[in-house]
PDB file of C-alpha atoms in Angstrom:
ATOM      1  CA  UNK A  20    -148.053-195.011  39.908  1.00 68.00           C
ATOM      2  CA  UNK A  21    -147.234-192.404  37.320  1.00 81.00           C
ATOM      3  CA  UNK A  22    -143.620-193.615  37.273  1.00 82.00           C
ATOM      4  CA  UNK A  23    -144.677-196.910  35.721  1.00 87.00           C
ATOM      5  CA  UNK A  24    -146.615-195.159  32.963  1.00 88.00           C
ATOM      6  CA  UNK A  25    -143.627-192.894  32.261  1.00 87.00           C
ATOM      7  CA  UNK A  26    -141.373-195.948  32.141  1.00 88.00           C
ATOM      8  CA  UNK A  27    -143.698-197.697  29.698  1.00 90.00           C
ATOM      9  CA  UNK A  28    -143.782-194.589  27.516  1.00 89.00           C
ATOM     10  CA  UNK A  29    -139.985-194.471  27.583  1.00 88.00           C
ATOM     11  CA  UNK A  30    -139.743-198.128  26.557  1.00 90.00           C
ATOM     12  CA  UNK A  31    -142.312-197.676  23.784  1.00 91.00           C
ATOM     13  CA  UNK A  32    -140.186-194.818  22.449  1.00 90.00           C
ATOM     14  CA  UNK A  33    -137.176-197.059  21.861  1.00 89.00           C
ATOM     15  CA  UNK A  34    -136.386-197.663  18.196  1.00 87.00           C
ATOM     16  CA  UNK A  35    -137.887-200.833  16.796  1.00 88.00           C
ATOM     17  CA  UNK A  36    -135.147-201.280  14.207  1.00 89.00           C
ATOM     18  CA  UNK A  37    -131.572-202.387  14.790  1.00 92.00           C
ATOM     19  CA  UNK A  38    -128.998-199.641  15.300  1.00 91.00           C
ATOM     20  CA  UNK A  39    -127.059-198.932  12.111  1.00 91.00           C
ATOM     21  CA  UNK A  40    -124.001-197.429  13.756  1.00 89.00           C
ATOM     22  CA  UNK A  41    -122.020-197.714  16.977  1.00 87.00           C
ATOM     23  CA  UNK A  42    -123.285-194.261  17.932  1.00 89.00           C
ATOM     24  CA  UNK A  43    -126.926-195.346  17.501  1.00 91.00           C
ATOM     25  CA  UNK A  44    -126.214-198.446  19.593  1.00 93.00           C
ATOM     26  CA  UNK A  45    -124.664-196.324  22.342  1.00 94.00           C
ATOM     27  CA  UNK A  46    -127.700-194.003  22.286  1.00 93.00           C
ATOM     28  CA  UNK A  47    -130.097-196.942  22.487  1.00 94.00           C
ATOM     29  CA  UNK A  48    -128.179-198.571  25.333  1.00 95.00           C
ATOM     30  CA  UNK A  49    -128.165-195.207  27.118  1.00 95.00           C
ATOM     31  CA  UNK A  50    -131.952-195.014  26.834  1.00 94.00           C
ATOM     32  CA  UNK A  51    -132.344-198.624  27.982  1.00 95.00           C
ATOM     33  CA  UNK A  52    -130.023-197.871  30.916  1.00 96.00           C
ATOM     34  CA  UNK A  53    -132.218-194.936  31.867  1.00 94.00           C
ATOM     35  CA  UNK A  54    -135.313-197.142  31.771  1.00 94.00           C
ATOM     36  CA  UNK A  55    -133.536-199.788  33.846  1.00 96.00           C
ATOM     37  CA  UNK A  56    -132.705-197.163  36.455  1.00 94.00           C
ATOM     38  CA  UNK A  57    -136.320-196.080  36.613  1.00 93.00           C
ATOM     39  CA  UNK A  58    -137.472-199.703  36.918  1.00 94.00           C
ATOM     40  CA  UNK A  59    -135.038-200.193  39.766  1.00 96.00           C
ATOM     41  CA  UNK A  60    -136.502-197.136  41.499  1.00 93.00           C
ATOM     42  CA  UNK A  61    -140.031-198.528  41.118  1.00 93.00           C
ATOM     43  CA  UNK A  62    -138.971-201.879  42.569  1.00 95.00           C
ATOM     44  CA  UNK A  63    -137.211-200.123  45.427  1.00 95.00           C
ATOM     45  CA  UNK A  64    -140.470-198.369  46.330  1.00 93.00           C
ATOM     46  CA  UNK A  65    -142.448-201.606  46.128  1.00 93.00           C
ATOM     47  CA  UNK A  66    -139.793-203.391  48.188  1.00 93.00           C
ATOM     48  CA  UNK A  67    -140.041-200.767  50.924  1.00 93.00           C
ATOM     49  CA  UNK A  68    -143.829-200.920  50.948  1.00 92.00           C
ATOM     50  CA  UNK A  69    -143.654-204.691  51.337  1.00 90.00           C
ATOM     51  CA  UNK A  70    -142.184-204.354  54.826  1.00 83.00           C
ATOM     52  CA  UNK A  71    -145.595-203.344  56.169  1.00 89.00           C
ATOM     53  CA  UNK A  72    -147.860-205.459  53.968  1.00 91.00           C
ATOM     54  CA  UNK A  73    -146.105-208.613  52.771  1.00 90.00           C
ATOM     55  CA  UNK A  74    -145.072-211.853  54.315  1.00 93.00           C
ATOM     56  CA  UNK A  75    -141.414-212.842  54.539  1.00 93.00           C
ATOM     57  CA  UNK A  76    -141.361-214.802  51.257  1.00 95.00           C
ATOM     58  CA  UNK A  77    -142.897-211.967  49.249  1.00 95.00           C
ATOM     59  CA  UNK A  78    -140.592-209.444  50.916  1.00 93.00           C
ATOM     60  CA  UNK A  79    -137.549-211.602  50.139  1.00 94.00           C
ATOM     61  CA  UNK A  80    -138.635-212.056  46.518  1.00 96.00           C
ATOM     62  CA  UNK A  81    -139.105-208.306  46.119  1.00 96.00           C
ATOM     63  CA  UNK A  82    -135.678-207.688  47.636  1.00 95.00           C
ATOM     64  CA  UNK A  83    -134.120-210.082  45.123  1.00 97.00           C
ATOM     65  CA  UNK A  84    -136.022-208.478  42.233  1.00 97.00           C
ATOM     66  CA  UNK A  85    -134.750-205.064  43.323  1.00 97.00           C
ATOM     67  CA  UNK A  86    -131.153-206.303  43.584  1.00 97.00           C
ATOM     68  CA  UNK A  87    -131.326-207.879  40.124  1.00 98.00           C
ATOM     69  CA  UNK A  88    -132.707-204.646  38.687  1.00 97.00           C
ATOM     70  CA  UNK A  89    -129.814-202.745  40.286  1.00 97.00           C
ATOM     71  CA  UNK A  90    -127.325-205.249  38.853  1.00 98.00           C
ATOM     72  CA  UNK A  91    -128.916-204.843  35.420  1.00 97.00           C
ATOM     73  CA  UNK A  92    -128.553-201.086  35.645  1.00 97.00           C
ATOM     74  CA  UNK A  93    -124.874-201.394  36.599  1.00 97.00           C
ATOM     75  CA  UNK A  94    -124.162-203.768  33.695  1.00 98.00           C
ATOM     76  CA  UNK A  95    -125.915-201.423  31.278  1.00 97.00           C
ATOM     77  CA  UNK A  96    -123.857-198.531  32.653  1.00 97.00           C
ATOM     78  CA  UNK A  97    -120.669-200.501  31.961  1.00 97.00           C
ATOM     79  CA  UNK A  98    -121.821-201.341  28.439  1.00 96.00           C
ATOM     80  CA  UNK A  99    -122.877-197.763  27.774  1.00 96.00           C
ATOM     81  CA  UNK A 100    -119.555-196.332  28.933  1.00 95.00           C
ATOM     82  CA  UNK A 101    -117.634-198.864  26.828  1.00 94.00           C
ATOM     83  CA  UNK A 102    -119.753-198.118  23.750  1.00 93.00           C
ATOM     84  CA  UNK A 103    -119.183-194.390  24.182  1.00 88.00           C
ATOM     85  CA  UNK A 104    -115.423-194.919  24.495  1.00 88.00           C
ATOM     86  CA  UNK A 105    -115.372-197.235  21.502  1.00 81.00           C
ATOM     87  CA  UNK A 106    -117.313-194.702  19.450  1.00 72.00           C
ATOM     88  CA  UNK A 107    -114.914-191.922  20.395  1.00 67.00           C
ATOM     89  CA  UNK A 108    -111.921-194.015  19.308  1.00 65.00           C
ATOM     90  CA  UNK A 109    -113.312-194.641  15.832  1.00 60.00           C
TER      91      UNK A 109
END
């Protein structure tokens, strides 16, 4: 799956040092949010494939993993929007 390699490359490209400003933090959270969205897409594909090839426990676990990834993306979206608003107010 090329998507996984692209996701790994995206994660490796994140800064290894702490953000020095609110703007840098917002940019980093935006990049993490993007990666989280891609991860959610990968899990959605795997979840759909499981319908034909997995037992009920594996399918249920993959469904839960997908839902948690979606929730993570939503929380990162909230944080990103708040950080952008906070940065604009400063």
